[in-house]
Short mmCIF file of C-alpha atoms in Angstrom, two decimals:
data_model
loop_
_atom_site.label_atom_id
_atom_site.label_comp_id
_atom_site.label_asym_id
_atom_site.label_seq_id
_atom_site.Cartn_x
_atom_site.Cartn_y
_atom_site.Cartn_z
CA UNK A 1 7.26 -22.63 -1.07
CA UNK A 2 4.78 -22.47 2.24
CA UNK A 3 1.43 -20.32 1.30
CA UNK A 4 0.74 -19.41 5.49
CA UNK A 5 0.41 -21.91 8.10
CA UNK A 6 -2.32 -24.48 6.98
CA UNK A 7 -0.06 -26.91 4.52
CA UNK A 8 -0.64 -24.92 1.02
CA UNK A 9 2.31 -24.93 -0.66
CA UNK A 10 3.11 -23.27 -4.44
CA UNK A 11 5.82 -25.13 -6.85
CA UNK A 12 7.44 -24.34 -9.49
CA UNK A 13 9.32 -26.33 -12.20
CA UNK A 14 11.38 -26.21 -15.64
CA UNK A 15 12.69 -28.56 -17.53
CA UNK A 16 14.77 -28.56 -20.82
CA UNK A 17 15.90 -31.85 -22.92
CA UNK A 18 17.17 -32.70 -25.79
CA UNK A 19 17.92 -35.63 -28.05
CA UNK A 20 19.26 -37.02 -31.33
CA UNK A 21 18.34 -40.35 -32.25
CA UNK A 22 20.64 -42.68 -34.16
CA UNK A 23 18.83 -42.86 -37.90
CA UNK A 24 21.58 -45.33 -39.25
CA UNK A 25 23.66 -43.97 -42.25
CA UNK A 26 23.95 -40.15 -41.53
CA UNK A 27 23.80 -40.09 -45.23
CA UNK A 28 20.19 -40.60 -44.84
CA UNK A 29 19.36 -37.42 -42.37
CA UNK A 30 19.48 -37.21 -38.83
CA UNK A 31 16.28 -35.88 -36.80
CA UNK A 32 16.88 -33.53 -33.53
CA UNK A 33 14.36 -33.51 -30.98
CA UNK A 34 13.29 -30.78 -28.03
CA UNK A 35 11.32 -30.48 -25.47
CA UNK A 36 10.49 -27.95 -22.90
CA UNK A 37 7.98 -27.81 -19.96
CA UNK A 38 7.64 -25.59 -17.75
CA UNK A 39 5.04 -25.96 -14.61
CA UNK A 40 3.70 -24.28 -11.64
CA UNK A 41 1.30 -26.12 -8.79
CA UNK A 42 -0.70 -25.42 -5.57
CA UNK A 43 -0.81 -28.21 -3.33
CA UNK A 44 -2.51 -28.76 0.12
CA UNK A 45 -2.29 -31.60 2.60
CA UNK A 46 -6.43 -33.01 2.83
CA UNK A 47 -5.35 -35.67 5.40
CA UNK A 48 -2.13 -36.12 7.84
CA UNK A 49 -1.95 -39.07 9.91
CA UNK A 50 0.78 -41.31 10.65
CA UNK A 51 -0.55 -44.24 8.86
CA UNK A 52 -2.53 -42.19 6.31
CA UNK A 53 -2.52 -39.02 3.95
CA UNK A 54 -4.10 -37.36 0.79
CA UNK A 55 -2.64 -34.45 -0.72
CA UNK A 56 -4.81 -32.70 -3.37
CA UNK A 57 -3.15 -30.67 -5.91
CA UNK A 58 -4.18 -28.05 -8.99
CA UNK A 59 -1.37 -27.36 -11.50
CA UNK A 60 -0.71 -25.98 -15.32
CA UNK A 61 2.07 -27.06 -17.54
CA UNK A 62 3.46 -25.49 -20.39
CA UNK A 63 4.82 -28.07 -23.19
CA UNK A 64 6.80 -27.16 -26.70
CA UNK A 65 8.03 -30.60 -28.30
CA UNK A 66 9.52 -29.69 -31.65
CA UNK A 67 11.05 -32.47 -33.89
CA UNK A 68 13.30 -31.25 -36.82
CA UNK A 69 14.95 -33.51 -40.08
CA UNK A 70 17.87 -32.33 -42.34
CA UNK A 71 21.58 -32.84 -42.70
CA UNK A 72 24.86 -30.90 -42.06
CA UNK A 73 23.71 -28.02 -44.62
CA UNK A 74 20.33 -26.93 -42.31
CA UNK A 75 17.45 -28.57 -40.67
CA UNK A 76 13.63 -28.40 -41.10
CA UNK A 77 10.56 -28.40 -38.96
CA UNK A 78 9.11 -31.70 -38.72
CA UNK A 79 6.58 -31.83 -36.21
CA UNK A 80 5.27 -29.28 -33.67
CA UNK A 81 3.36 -29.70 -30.52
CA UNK A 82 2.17 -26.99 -28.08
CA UNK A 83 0.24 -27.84 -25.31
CA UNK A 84 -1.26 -25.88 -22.46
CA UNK A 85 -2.51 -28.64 -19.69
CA UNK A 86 -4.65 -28.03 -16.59
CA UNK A 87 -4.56 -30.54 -14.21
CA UNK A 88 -6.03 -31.58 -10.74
CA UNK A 89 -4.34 -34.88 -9.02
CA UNK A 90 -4.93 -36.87 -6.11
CA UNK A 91 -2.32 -38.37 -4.18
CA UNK A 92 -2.04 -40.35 -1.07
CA UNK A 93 -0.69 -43.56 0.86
CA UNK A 94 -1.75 -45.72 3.75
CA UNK A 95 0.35 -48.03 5.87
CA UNK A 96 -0.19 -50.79 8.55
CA UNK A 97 -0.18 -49.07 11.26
CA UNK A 98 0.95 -52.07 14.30
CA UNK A 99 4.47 -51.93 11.64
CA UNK A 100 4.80 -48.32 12.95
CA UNK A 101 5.77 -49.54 16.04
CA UNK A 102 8.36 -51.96 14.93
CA UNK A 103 7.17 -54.85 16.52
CA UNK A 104 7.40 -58.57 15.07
CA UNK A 105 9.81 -57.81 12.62
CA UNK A 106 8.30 -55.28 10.57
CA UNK A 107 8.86 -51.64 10.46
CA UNK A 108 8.01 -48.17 8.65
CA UNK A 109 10.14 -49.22 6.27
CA UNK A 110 9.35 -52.57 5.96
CA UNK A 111 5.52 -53.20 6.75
CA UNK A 112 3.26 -55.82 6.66
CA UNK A 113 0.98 -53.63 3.85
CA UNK A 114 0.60 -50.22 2.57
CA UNK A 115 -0.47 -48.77 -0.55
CA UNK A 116 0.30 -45.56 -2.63
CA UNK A 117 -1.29 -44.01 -5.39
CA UNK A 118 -2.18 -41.01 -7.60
CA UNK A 119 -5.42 -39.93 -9.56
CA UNK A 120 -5.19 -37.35 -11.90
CA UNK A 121 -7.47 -35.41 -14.35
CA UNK A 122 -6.04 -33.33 -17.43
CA UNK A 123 -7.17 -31.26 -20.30
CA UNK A 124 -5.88 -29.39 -23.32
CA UNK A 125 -6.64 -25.58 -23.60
CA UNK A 126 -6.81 -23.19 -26.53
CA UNK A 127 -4.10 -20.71 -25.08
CA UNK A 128 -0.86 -19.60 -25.25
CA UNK A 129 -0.12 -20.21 -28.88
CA UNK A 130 -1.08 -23.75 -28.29
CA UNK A 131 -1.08 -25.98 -30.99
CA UNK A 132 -4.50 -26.26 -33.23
CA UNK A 133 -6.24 -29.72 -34.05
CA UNK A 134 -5.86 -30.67 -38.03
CA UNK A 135 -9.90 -30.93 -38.58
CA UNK A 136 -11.37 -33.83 -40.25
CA UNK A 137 -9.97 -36.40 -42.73
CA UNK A 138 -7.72 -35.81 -44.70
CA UNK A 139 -6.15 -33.34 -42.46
CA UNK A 140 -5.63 -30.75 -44.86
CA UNK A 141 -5.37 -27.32 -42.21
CA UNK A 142 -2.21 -29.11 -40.99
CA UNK A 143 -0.24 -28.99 -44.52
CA UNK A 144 -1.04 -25.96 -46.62
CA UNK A 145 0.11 -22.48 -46.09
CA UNK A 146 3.57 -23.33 -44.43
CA UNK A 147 2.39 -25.20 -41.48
CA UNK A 148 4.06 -27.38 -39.21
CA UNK A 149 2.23 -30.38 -38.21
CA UNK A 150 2.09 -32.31 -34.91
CA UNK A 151 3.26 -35.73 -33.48
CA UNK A 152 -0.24 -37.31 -34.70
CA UNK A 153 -2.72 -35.07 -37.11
CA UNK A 154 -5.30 -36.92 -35.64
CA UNK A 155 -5.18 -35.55 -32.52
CA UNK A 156 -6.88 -33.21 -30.33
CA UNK A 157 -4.46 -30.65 -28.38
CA UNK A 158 -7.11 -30.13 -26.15
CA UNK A 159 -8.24 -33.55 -25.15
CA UNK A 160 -8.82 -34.55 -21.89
CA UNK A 161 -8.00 -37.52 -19.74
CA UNK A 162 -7.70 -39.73 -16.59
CA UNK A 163 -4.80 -41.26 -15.15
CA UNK A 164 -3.69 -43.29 -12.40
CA UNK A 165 -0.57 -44.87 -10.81
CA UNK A 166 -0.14 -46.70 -7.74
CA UNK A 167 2.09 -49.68 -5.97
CA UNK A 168 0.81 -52.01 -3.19
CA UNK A 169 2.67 -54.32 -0.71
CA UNK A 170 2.18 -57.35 1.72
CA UNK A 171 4.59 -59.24 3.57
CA UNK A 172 2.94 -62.58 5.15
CA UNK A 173 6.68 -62.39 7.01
CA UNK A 174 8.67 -60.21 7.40
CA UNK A 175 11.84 -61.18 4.46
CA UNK A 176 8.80 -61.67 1.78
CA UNK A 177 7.37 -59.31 0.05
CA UNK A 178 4.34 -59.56 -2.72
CA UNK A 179 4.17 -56.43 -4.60
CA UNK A 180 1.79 -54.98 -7.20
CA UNK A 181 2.56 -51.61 -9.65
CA UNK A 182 -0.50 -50.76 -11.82
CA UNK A 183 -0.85 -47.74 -14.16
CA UNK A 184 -4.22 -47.59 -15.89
CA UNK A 185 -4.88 -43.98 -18.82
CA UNK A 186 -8.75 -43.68 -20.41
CA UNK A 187 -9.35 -41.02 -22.83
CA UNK A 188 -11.84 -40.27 -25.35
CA UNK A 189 -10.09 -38.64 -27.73
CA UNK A 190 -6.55 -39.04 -29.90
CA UNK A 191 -3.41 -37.70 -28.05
CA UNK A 192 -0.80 -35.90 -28.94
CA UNK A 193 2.61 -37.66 -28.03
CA UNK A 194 3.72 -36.21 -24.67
CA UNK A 195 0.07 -37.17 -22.99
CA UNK A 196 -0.07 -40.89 -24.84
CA UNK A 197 0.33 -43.90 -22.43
CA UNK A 198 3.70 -45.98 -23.28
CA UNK A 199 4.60 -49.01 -22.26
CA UNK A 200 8.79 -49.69 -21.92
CA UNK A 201 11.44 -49.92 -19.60
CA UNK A 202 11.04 -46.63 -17.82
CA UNK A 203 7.21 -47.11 -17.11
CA UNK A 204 5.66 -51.13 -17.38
CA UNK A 205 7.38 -53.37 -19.57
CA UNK A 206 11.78 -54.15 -18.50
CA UNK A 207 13.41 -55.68 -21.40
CA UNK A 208 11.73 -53.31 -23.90
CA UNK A 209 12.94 -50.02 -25.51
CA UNK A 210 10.62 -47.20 -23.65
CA UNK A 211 8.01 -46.45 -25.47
CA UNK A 212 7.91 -50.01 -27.30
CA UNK A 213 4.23 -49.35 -27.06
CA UNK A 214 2.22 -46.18 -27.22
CA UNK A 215 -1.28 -45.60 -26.90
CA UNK A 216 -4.22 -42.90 -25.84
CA UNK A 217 -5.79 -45.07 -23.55
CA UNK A 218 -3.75 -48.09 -21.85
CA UNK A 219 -3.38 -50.06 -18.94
CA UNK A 220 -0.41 -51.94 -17.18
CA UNK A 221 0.85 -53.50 -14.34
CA UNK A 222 4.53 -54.54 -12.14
CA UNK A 223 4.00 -57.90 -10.06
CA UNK A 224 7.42 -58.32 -7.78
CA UNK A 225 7.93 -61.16 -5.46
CA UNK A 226 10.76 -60.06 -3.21
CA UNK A 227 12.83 -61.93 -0.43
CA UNK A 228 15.28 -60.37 2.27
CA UNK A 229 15.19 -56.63 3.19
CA UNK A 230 16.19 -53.60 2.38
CA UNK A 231 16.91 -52.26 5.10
CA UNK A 232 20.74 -52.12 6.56
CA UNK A 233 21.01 -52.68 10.07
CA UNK A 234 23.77 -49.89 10.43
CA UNK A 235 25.84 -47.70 7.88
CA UNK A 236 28.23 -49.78 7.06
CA UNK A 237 25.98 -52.63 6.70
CA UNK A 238 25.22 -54.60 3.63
CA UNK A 239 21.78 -55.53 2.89
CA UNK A 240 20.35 -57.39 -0.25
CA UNK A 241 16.96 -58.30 -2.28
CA UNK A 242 16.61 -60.75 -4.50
CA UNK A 243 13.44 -60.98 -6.29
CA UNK A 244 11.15 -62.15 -9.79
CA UNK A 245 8.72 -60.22 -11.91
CA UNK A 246 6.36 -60.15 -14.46
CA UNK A 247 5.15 -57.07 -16.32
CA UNK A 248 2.08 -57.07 -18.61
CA UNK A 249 0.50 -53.68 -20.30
CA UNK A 250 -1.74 -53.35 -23.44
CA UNK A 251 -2.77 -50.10 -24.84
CA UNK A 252 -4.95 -48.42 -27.55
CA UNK A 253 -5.26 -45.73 -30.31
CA UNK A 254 -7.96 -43.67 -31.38
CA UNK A 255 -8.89 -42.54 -34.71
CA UNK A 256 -5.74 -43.89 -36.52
CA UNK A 257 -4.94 -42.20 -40.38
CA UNK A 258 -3.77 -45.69 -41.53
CA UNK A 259 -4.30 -49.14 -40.55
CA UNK A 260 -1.54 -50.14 -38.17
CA UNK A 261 1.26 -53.17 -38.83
CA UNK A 262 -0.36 -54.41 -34.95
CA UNK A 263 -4.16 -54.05 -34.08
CA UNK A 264 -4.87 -52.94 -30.74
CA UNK A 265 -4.97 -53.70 -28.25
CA UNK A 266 -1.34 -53.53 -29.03
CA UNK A 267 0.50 -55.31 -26.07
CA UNK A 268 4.09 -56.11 -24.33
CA UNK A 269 4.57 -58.32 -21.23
CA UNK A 270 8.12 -59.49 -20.19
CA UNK A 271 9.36 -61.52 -16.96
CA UNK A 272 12.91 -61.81 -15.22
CA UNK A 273 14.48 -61.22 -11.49
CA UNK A 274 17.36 -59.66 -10.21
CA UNK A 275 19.18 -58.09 -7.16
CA UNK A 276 19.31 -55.23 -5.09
CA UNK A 277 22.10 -54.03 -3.02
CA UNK A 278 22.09 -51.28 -0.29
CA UNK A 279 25.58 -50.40 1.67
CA UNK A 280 24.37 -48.35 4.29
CA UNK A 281 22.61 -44.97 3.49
CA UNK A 282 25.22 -44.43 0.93
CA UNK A 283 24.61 -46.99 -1.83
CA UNK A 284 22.14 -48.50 -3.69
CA UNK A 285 23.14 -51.03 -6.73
CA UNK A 286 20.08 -52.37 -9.09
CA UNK A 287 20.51 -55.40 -11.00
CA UNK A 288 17.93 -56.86 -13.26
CA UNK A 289 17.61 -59.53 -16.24
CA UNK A 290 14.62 -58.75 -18.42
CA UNK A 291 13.00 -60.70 -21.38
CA UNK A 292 10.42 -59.26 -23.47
CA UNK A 293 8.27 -62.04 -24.17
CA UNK A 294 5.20 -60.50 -26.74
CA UNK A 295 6.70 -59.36 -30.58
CA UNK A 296 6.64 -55.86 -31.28
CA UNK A 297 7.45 -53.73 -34.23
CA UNK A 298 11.44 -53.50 -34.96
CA UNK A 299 13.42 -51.65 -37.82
CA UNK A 300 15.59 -54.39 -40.05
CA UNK A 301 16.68 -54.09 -43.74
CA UNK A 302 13.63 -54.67 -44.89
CA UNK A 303 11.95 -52.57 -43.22
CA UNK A 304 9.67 -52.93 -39.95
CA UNK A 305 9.45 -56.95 -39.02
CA UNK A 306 7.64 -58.55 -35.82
CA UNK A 307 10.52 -59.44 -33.31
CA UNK A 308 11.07 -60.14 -29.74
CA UNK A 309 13.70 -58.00 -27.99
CA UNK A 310 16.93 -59.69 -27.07
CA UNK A 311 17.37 -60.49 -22.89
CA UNK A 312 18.76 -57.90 -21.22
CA UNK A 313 20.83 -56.84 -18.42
CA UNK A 314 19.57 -53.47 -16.71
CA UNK A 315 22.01 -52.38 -13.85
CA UNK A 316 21.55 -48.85 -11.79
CA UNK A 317 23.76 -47.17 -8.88
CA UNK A 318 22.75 -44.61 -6.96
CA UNK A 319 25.26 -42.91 -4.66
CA UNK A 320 25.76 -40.26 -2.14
CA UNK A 321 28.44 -37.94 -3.48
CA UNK A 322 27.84 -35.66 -0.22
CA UNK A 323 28.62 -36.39 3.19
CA UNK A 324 30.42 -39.73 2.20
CA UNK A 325 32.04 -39.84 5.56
CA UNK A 326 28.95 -38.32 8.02
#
C-alpha cells in the first residue's frame, strides 16, 4: 500500500505452516510442528535509476514455532519459541547500463553484469509474550515449574544479527554467463532456530536435505557457469540453459550444551549441472543433478553415522495457469 506520493509504501504479511515429519515406526511417536509469522514493513525507494536502485526498509515480525511429541492418545509440548524481531534491510541492484539499450547482443534481461543484494540488521525484543532466555548452565529456568523449553536452551531470544544475500553476473559474450550467489550471517550470540543460518537445498548446498547444516553464524556461496539464454525470442518460442555448479557453505554454533558428533566449522559443498527450459512466457522447466560431496550427520540403525547423500535429481515447473491463450 502507497503512503502519499514520494515512494513509501506499508506491507503487510501472514503466514501459517505446518508439518509432520516421518519419525519411522509410528509406534515410536510422531512430532507435529507449527509455525506462524506474521509481519508488517515500511519501505521507501533511496535511489531510482534505470541502471541503479536502493530501497531501505524498517519492519517487525511476529514468530510462534511450537513443536509437539505424543501418539494417537494426545500430544505434548516439546519446544516453544516466541520471537518478536525488529529489523532494518538494505536492498538494491545495479546493471550495465550500454545492455539497456540492447545493443551487441545483450539486453535488460540478459546483460553483460549486474549485481543484487540485501543487508539486513535484526534483533530480539522482550515483548509480546516473547519467549525468555534459559540463564546460565545448566539451564534450569527452562525445566521446572511446567515450562516449555525452546529449539536450543542456549539461546538468546533477543540476540541480534547481520545478514546478507546477493547474486552477481558477467557475460564475456553474450550465450555465457559466470555467476556468483553468496549468503554470509555473523552473530554474537546463540540463536534460536528460525534466525540460525542453514545450509541445504533451498538456500546453498543442492543435493542436501535443507537444513543439512545449521549454524548462528555461517557463510556460503552458488558459483553457476551458464551457456545459451533465457530469453525466448517470441511466445511460442523455446529457449534453453544448460549450465555447472558448485556450492560450498560452512557454518558455526555458539555456546553448545554438549560437544557435537561434527566440530565447526561444520561444512557441506556439492557440485552438478543441469537444464533450464523456458516455452515462451508461459513455462519454465528446472532440471538439476546434485551430489553432496562433504559427510554430514545421517540417522541409520545404529544411530547417527557420517554419510554422504545419495546424487540426486531436482526437477521444478513453473506455469501460467492464467491467460494460457493471451
Amino acid at each position: 500500500m502507497r503512503l502519499g506520493s514520494e515512494g513509501l509504501t506499508l506491507g503487510a504479511r501472514f503466514t501459517n505452516a505446518w508439518s509432520k515429519p516421518d519419525l519411522g515406526d509410528p509406534a515410536n511417536g510422531r512430532i507435529k510442528s507449527e509455525t506462524m509469522v506474521a509481519g508488517l514493513e515500511l519501505g521507501y525507494p533511496v535511489l531510482r535509476r534505470q541502471d541503479a536502485n536502493v530501497r531501505a526498509a524498517l519492519g517487525f515480525e511476529y514468530i510462534d514455532q511450537n513443536v509437539r511429541f505424543g501418539r494417537s492418545g494426545g500430544f505434548v509440548p516439546l519446544t516453544r519459541d516466541h520471537l518478536r524481531v525488529l529489523y532494518g534491510r538494505i536492498d538494491f541492484d545495479m546493471i550495465d547500463r550500454s545492455s539497456l539499450a540492447s545493443l551487441a547482443g545483450y539486453s535488460a534481461g540478459e546483460p553483460q553484469w549486474r549485481f543484487a543484494g540485501s543487508l539486513e540488521y535484526r534483533f530480539g525484543l522482550d515483548i509480546f509474550d516473547a519467549s525468555n532466555g534459559c540463564g546460565a548452565r545448566p539451564y534450569l529456568r527452562c525445566f521446572i515449574n511446567g515450562a516449555v523449553p525452546p529449539s536450543r536452551v542456549e539461546a538468546d531470544p533477543t540476540a541480534a544479527l547481520v545478514r546478507f544475500s546477493g547474486i552477481g553476473e558477467y557475460r564475456p559474450i553474450p550465450k555465457l554467463a559466470f555467476t556468483l550467489a553468496p549468503r554470509a550471517q555473523y552473530t554474537r550470540s546463540a540463536l534460536l532456530s528460525y534466525e540460525e543460518f542453514s545450509g541445504g537445498n533451498y538456500t546453498v548446498g543442492r543435493g542436501y536435505d535443507p537444513g543439512a547444516v545449521i549454524g548462528d553464524t555461517g557463510i556460503g556461496f552458488q558459483a553457476e557457469v551458464r551457456a545459451g539464454r533465457m530469453a525466448p525470442n517470441a511466445r511460442d518460442d523455446l529457449a534453453f540453459q544448460p549450465f555447472i555448479f558448485f556450492d560450498k557453505a560452512w557454518v558455526w554454533n555458539r555456546n553448545q550444551p554438549v560437544q557435537p558428533l561434527v566440530s565447526d566449522p561444520q561444512e557441506l559443498s556439492s557440485i552438478g549441472g543441469g537444464v533450464r527450459l523456458v516455452y515462451g512466457d508461459r513455462a519454465r522447466l528446472d532440471m538439476t543433478l546434485a551430489k553432496g560431496l562433504e559427510k554430514i550427520p545421517a540417522a541409520s540403525a545404529q544411530g547417527l553415522v557420517m554419510r554422504k547423500p545419495d546424487a540426486r535429481l531436482l526437477v521444478s515447473l513453473t506455469t501460467r495457469l492464467y491467460p494460457w491463450l493471451q
